[in-house]
C-alpha cells in the first residue's frame, strides 16, 4: 500500500488543498504509459529519421500520453478519482491499514485518561489519502482500555464541514471483548445478507505515530449518511431527515419496551437524538412515548393493527430473528433488557431498528428460539398471534437457509465460509497484536467455537422448528 511520502518520491505533483488523491493512481499510470513509450523511443532512436513518419508517430503517442496523464491528474485533483470511495474502505475481503499521527504526548495522554472523552487532534491516513486535524477520543463502555483504546474519529471536530470519503466519523473498535476477533464483523455481514439494517465494517491494522497499535475494526458511524444509504430518503439539510436515536443503556434499570409514563424525560434519557435540527421535544420524543404506550396498552388481538403505524413490524421481527439465529444475548432481547441498537423514525412514519455492537453474538448454538420473548412487551404480544408467530419462525428458517447456503468457494455454507475467510484474513495481524488482552489459548478456543457454530446452529434451529410444527426431523433428539 503506497503512502503519501512514497507517492511524492515518484516525482508526481500533489493536488492543491488535497493530500494523496493522485498517489493511488499515479504510479500505475506512470508504469503503463511512460515506461513503454520510453522503451519504444530507445528502440527506434538512431535508426529512424527524426522527420520520418515513424518518428512523428512516436511524438504523437508521447504527447497523447502526456495529455492523458495531465487529464487524469486534473480529475484526481477535482475529487473524482474512483480509487477513493467509502465502499473500498469497508471492503471486508481486504485487511485495511489506517495510520493516525498525533502530536507529541497526545497518544500517551489519551491512553492514560482512557475513561475520559477528551478529544485530541491527529492526522488520519488511509490508502495514501490523508485527512488533517481530525478529532480522536477514547470510546466504549466495558471495552475501554488504556493499553488498546477503542477510538472515535470525528472528521469535523476541528475543521467544520470536513468529511472523509463522505463520512463524518468512524469508529475504531479495539476488539477487547472478542477473543475470536470476528464475532462483530461476521454478525453485521450476515445481517446485511438478511436485509437487516446494519453498519458496514472491515478489519484494519492500526498504526499510531508509525507503531503498530493492534488489530481493530473500522465501523461505519450510525448517522444521517448511513440512514441515507440504508433507506435512501434523507434530506441532509434537516427538513426531512427523520429522527435517529442511540439507545442509552441504564445500568441496573433494564428496559424491555415498558411504558415509562406520559412525561418525555425518561425517553430523552434512554433515546439520545443524534441531531435535533431545531425541532421541538414533542416532535422528537412524543412518538416514542406513543409507541411504548400503545405497546403496553393494546391487547394482543388488536396489537398488530394498532402498532403497525408506529413500528415496522416486519423489520422488527426480521431483526429479532436474525439476532436469535446468531445467539446474541446482549441485544434487543438482551439478558439485562434491551441494549445495543439505534432507532430510526422516518418523518411521519414508523420506527425501525438499526443493529449495533454485536461482539456478544454467537453465544451458543443451542440458544432457544424463544429466548426472553415473554420478557419483552412487543415480542410477547406478537408471539400471541398465530400468523405473526408463524412469520417469526419463518424468518428463522430463512436465516438458517442463508447460513447453510453453498456458494462459490464455500462448500460448508455461507456462514462458515465467511467466518473462515475472516479468520484467515486477520491471522497474522492478530498474531502481531501485542496489546490484545487474550492469550493464544483463549484466541484459538474462541476461533474453534466460531467455526463450529454454523453447522451446530443450523441443526438446532431445524430441530426446534420441526418440533414447533409437530413433525420432528430425523436426527433430532
XYZ file of C-alpha atoms in Angstrom, residues 34-424:
391
model
C 5.704 6.417 -19.612
C 7.765 3.228 -19.427
C 6.533 1.583 -22.676
C 6.943 4.829 -24.615
C 10.474 5.274 -23.290
C 11.349 1.752 -24.449
C 9.789 2.481 -27.839
C 11.837 5.669 -28.103
C 15.083 3.871 -27.284
C 14.294 1.130 -29.789
C 13.946 3.493 -32.736
C 16.445 6.176 -31.721
C 19.270 6.364 -34.222
C 17.536 4.081 -36.698
C 14.761 6.320 -37.959
C 14.866 9.764 -39.462
C 13.678 12.390 -36.956
C 11.439 13.744 -39.709
C 10.068 10.389 -40.848
C 6.524 9.097 -40.263
C 7.552 6.667 -37.509
C 9.239 9.412 -35.506
C 6.184 11.610 -35.919
C 4.003 8.746 -34.684
C 6.230 8.340 -31.661
C 5.983 12.057 -30.832
C 2.211 11.933 -31.274
C 1.861 8.970 -28.902
C 4.107 10.634 -26.340
C 2.083 13.852 -26.448
C -1.180 11.885 -26.230
C 0.055 10.003 -23.184
C 1.159 13.270 -21.617
C -2.245 14.851 -22.141
C -3.886 11.721 -20.694
C -1.764 11.925 -17.559
C -2.493 15.640 -17.151
C -6.205 14.940 -17.578
C -6.026 12.138 -15.033
C -4.235 14.455 -12.622
C -6.915 17.115 -13.097
C -9.679 14.598 -12.470
C -7.970 13.315 -9.347
C -7.499 16.814 -8.004
C -11.148 17.513 -8.736
C -12.035 14.701 -6.334
C -13.294 12.262 -8.982
C -10.622 9.595 -8.506
C -12.664 6.381 -8.312
C -9.968 4.713 -6.202
C -11.132 6.556 -3.094
C -14.621 5.504 -2.047
C -16.310 4.556 1.173
C -17.090 1.159 -0.364
C -13.356 0.451 -0.628
C -12.833 1.416 2.995
C -15.424 -1.149 4.096
C -14.330 -3.971 1.796
C -14.344 -6.827 4.269
C -12.260 -9.029 1.975
C -9.281 -6.701 2.441
C -7.270 -6.146 5.601
C -7.081 -2.366 5.685
C -4.353 -0.163 7.107
C -5.133 3.050 8.974
C -2.481 5.428 10.305
C -3.028 8.053 12.988
C -0.385 10.642 13.735
C -0.749 12.556 16.998
C 1.188 15.478 18.363
C 3.890 14.818 20.924
C 2.462 13.287 24.082
C -1.176 13.215 22.927
C -1.415 9.459 22.318
C 0.093 8.743 25.734
C -2.328 11.227 27.316
C -5.324 9.603 25.613
C -4.266 6.162 26.840
C -3.660 7.399 30.368
C -7.081 9.102 30.548
C -8.899 6.409 28.562
C -12.049 6.726 30.679
C -12.457 10.356 29.587
C -13.967 11.586 26.333
C -11.284 14.199 25.695
C -10.551 14.774 22.009
C -7.020 15.030 20.618
C -6.092 16.295 17.137
C -4.475 13.843 14.743
C -3.938 13.222 11.046
C -5.611 10.125 9.590
C -4.140 8.340 6.574
C -5.739 5.505 4.633
C -4.581 4.141 1.307
C -2.470 7.194 0.552
C -5.143 9.730 1.429
C -4.699 11.953 4.490
C -7.309 13.931 6.393
C -5.656 16.527 8.599
C -6.715 17.512 12.117
C -9.419 15.009 12.871
C -10.597 14.671 16.467
C -9.865 11.369 18.219
C -11.123 10.252 21.621
C -11.434 7.090 23.674
C -14.798 5.306 23.413
C -16.737 2.289 24.621
C -18.271 1.027 27.834
C -16.897 -2.290 29.063
C -14.384 -2.293 26.223
C -12.474 0.811 27.357
C -8.772 0.116 27.674
C -5.646 2.050 28.494
C -3.448 -0.429 26.652
C -5.539 -0.647 23.489
C -8.153 2.124 23.440
C -11.256 1.946 21.335
C -11.456 5.161 19.321
C -14.000 7.533 17.830
C -12.623 9.570 14.927
C -14.556 12.803 14.292
C -13.617 14.261 10.908
C -15.016 17.747 11.506
C -14.171 18.216 15.178
C -11.599 20.898 14.362
C -12.444 21.572 10.706
C -16.162 22.339 10.263
C -17.689 20.501 7.334
C -14.708 18.200 6.787
C -15.530 14.630 5.771
C -13.562 11.567 4.744
C -14.985 9.740 1.721
C -18.269 11.429 2.592
C -18.146 10.159 6.184
C -18.309 12.495 9.169
C -16.955 9.973 11.669
C -15.585 6.458 12.092
C -15.339 4.052 14.997
C -12.180 2.022 15.546
C -13.251 -0.974 17.644
C -10.415 -2.384 19.764
C -11.727 -5.991 19.873
C -11.060 -6.288 23.606
C -14.292 -8.211 24.219
C -13.983 -10.783 21.449
C -11.172 -13.326 21.573
C -12.047 -14.612 18.095
C -11.799 -11.149 16.537
C -14.673 -11.802 14.112
C -17.975 -12.019 16.008
C -18.912 -8.398 15.367
C -17.890 -8.332 11.717
C -19.441 -11.693 10.815
C -22.732 -10.806 12.517
C -23.029 -7.480 10.699
C -22.276 -9.013 7.325
C -24.811 -11.759 7.989
C -27.404 -9.141 8.976
C -26.878 -7.329 5.699
C -27.407 -10.636 3.914
C -30.742 -10.932 5.728
C -31.746 -7.335 4.890
C -31.384 -6.177 8.489
C -30.210 -2.531 8.700
C -26.617 -2.577 9.916
C -23.388 -0.555 9.623
C -20.546 -1.644 7.364
C -17.345 -2.916 8.953
C -13.840 -4.025 7.997
C -10.759 -5.215 9.864
C -7.709 -2.984 9.879
C -4.180 -2.792 11.127
C -3.936 0.438 13.110
C -0.633 2.301 13.284
C -0.155 5.208 15.661
C 2.803 7.504 15.015
C 4.301 4.738 12.885
C 3.995 1.977 15.506
C 1.613 -0.956 15.215
C -1.193 -0.418 17.743
C -3.049 -3.647 17.018
C -5.886 -5.233 15.086
C -9.020 -3.076 15.032
C -12.344 -2.971 13.205
C -13.418 0.090 11.216
C -17.127 0.612 11.906
C -19.405 2.930 9.986
C -20.825 5.576 12.292
C -24.619 5.488 12.555
C -25.656 8.933 11.324
C -27.719 10.540 8.590
C -25.313 9.296 5.907
C -25.772 5.685 6.995
C -29.533 6.244 7.179
C -29.477 7.689 3.665
C -27.519 4.663 2.410
C -29.923 2.224 4.053
C -33.246 3.953 3.439
C -32.430 6.358 0.631
C -34.683 9.256 1.508
C -32.855 11.577 3.884
C -32.703 15.330 3.366
C -29.361 16.227 4.961
C -30.478 19.826 5.406
C -32.840 18.572 8.079
C -36.260 19.325 6.624
C -36.961 15.614 6.156
C -34.026 13.980 7.905
C -36.206 11.832 10.117
C -35.252 11.115 13.712
C -32.268 8.979 14.652
C -31.790 7.839 18.246
C -28.998 5.987 20.006
C -30.298 3.843 22.842
C -28.628 4.630 26.168
C -28.465 1.605 28.412
C -29.032 2.418 32.090
C -27.118 0.036 34.344
C -29.350 -1.662 36.863
C -32.567 -0.394 35.269
C -33.389 -2.796 32.415
C -35.895 -1.646 29.799
C -37.970 -4.143 27.843
C -40.263 -1.812 25.906
C -42.096 -0.932 29.108
C -44.192 2.227 29.183
C -42.286 4.917 31.090
C -45.214 7.287 31.605
C -46.542 10.357 29.771
C -43.645 12.698 30.560
C -40.869 12.861 27.978
C -37.903 12.998 30.371
C -37.462 9.185 30.699
C -37.492 8.815 26.920
C -34.974 11.615 26.489
C -32.682 9.803 28.928
C -32.885 6.480 27.105
C -33.108 7.681 23.498
C -30.372 10.140 22.611
C -31.303 12.115 19.485
C -28.392 12.377 17.050
C -29.409 15.749 15.601
C -32.375 17.826 16.746
C -32.338 20.104 13.676
C -34.041 22.698 15.875
C -37.152 20.579 16.345
C -39.297 20.626 19.477
C -39.127 17.876 22.088
C -42.724 16.848 21.427
C -41.920 16.228 17.767
C -38.813 14.222 18.659
C -39.778 12.060 21.628
C -43.575 12.276 21.550
C -43.914 9.436 19.005
C -41.567 7.257 21.084
C -43.823 7.769 24.101
C -46.841 6.948 21.923
C -45.210 3.764 20.627
C -44.388 2.420 24.081
C -47.787 3.421 25.479
C -49.676 1.641 22.711
C -47.407 -1.383 23.030
C -48.286 -1.653 26.707
C -51.995 -0.784 26.497
C -53.101 -2.650 23.378
C -54.447 -6.188 23.685
C -52.710 -8.971 21.736
C -55.717 -9.361 19.411
C -55.573 -5.734 18.256
C -51.831 -5.314 18.661
C -50.590 -5.671 15.081
C -53.244 -3.423 13.544
C -52.689 -0.752 16.191
C -48.916 -0.760 16.352
C -48.000 -1.093 12.656
C -48.359 2.652 12.061
C -45.732 3.268 14.737
C -43.379 0.284 14.380
C -42.264 -1.532 11.232
C -43.340 -4.985 12.406
C -41.754 -6.918 9.549
C -38.397 -5.219 10.097
C -38.726 -5.718 13.858
C -39.311 -9.465 13.549
C -36.563 -9.816 10.951
C -34.138 -8.126 13.347
C -35.190 -10.262 16.329
C -34.995 -13.456 14.254
C -31.530 -12.555 12.954
C -30.269 -11.789 16.456
C -31.733 -15.024 17.747
C -30.106 -17.065 14.995
C -26.655 -15.682 15.823
C -27.413 -16.208 19.532
C -27.000 -12.560 20.516
C -27.700 -12.438 24.249
C -26.995 -8.708 24.691
C -29.216 -7.215 22.007
C -32.815 -6.132 21.669
C -33.958 -9.090 23.791
C -30.856 -8.979 25.963
C -30.202 -10.733 29.256
C -30.332 -7.368 31.067
C -33.026 -5.774 28.951
C -32.852 -4.089 25.560
C -29.359 -2.966 24.573
C -27.081 -2.097 21.663
C -29.285 -0.619 18.969
C -30.266 2.575 17.187
C -33.846 3.574 16.469
C -34.795 5.498 13.346
C -38.140 7.087 12.540
C -38.975 8.429 9.138
C -40.679 11.805 9.215
C -44.335 10.994 9.750
C -43.572 7.280 9.605
C -42.895 4.221 11.713
C -39.844 3.262 13.763
C -37.197 0.779 12.614
C -34.213 -0.664 14.474
C -30.591 -0.491 13.314
C -28.133 -3.098 14.588
C -25.155 -2.071 16.697
C -22.401 -3.717 18.760
C -22.588 -7.448 18.086
C -19.435 -8.627 19.861
C -21.568 -10.780 22.191
C -23.166 -12.703 19.332
C -22.597 -16.425 18.712
C -23.063 -17.193 22.399
C -24.211 -20.797 21.976
C -25.594 -22.950 19.128
C -28.415 -24.208 21.382
C -29.740 -20.703 22.093
C -33.521 -21.200 22.483
C -35.673 -19.821 19.662
C -37.996 -18.070 22.104
C -35.326 -16.671 24.414
C -36.823 -13.838 26.511
C -39.888 -13.440 24.311
C -42.055 -13.366 27.407
C -39.988 -10.540 28.938
C -40.279 -8.073 26.052
C -43.637 -6.295 25.766
C -43.718 -6.180 21.957
C -42.399 -9.683 21.340
C -44.729 -11.232 23.889
C -47.795 -9.759 22.175
C -46.587 -10.543 18.653
C -45.992 -14.181 19.531
C -49.531 -14.444 20.912
C -50.843 -14.180 17.322
C -50.707 -17.349 15.213
C -49.871 -15.569 11.952
C -47.138 -13.409 13.467
C -45.659 -16.324 15.383
C -45.527 -18.326 12.151
C -43.864 -15.382 10.431
C -41.171 -15.208 13.115
C -40.364 -18.900 12.770
C -40.356 -18.492 9.003
C -37.755 -15.735 9.319
C -35.636 -18.018 11.496
C -35.858 -20.668 8.805
C -34.767 -18.081 6.238
C -31.765 -17.197 8.406
C -30.796 -20.857 8.733
C -31.061 -21.331 4.971
C -28.902 -18.254 4.335
C -26.275 -19.575 6.747
C -26.213 -23.029 5.169
C -26.371 -21.908 1.533
C -23.488 -23.287 -0.503
C -21.891 -20.500 -2.521
C -18.769 -20.420 -4.724
C -15.729 -21.232 -2.600
C -17.877 -22.039 0.437
C -18.829 -25.725 0.288
C -19.669 -25.800 4.008
C -22.186 -22.986 3.746
C -22.029 -19.207 3.542
C -21.725 -18.513 7.273
C -18.891 -20.927 7.998
C -17.153 -19.766 4.844
C -17.423 -16.154 5.995
C -16.054 -16.996 9.435
C -13.118 -18.910 7.958
C -12.362 -16.187 5.409
C -12.264 -13.514 8.104
C -10.147 -15.631 10.458
C -7.654 -16.285 7.654
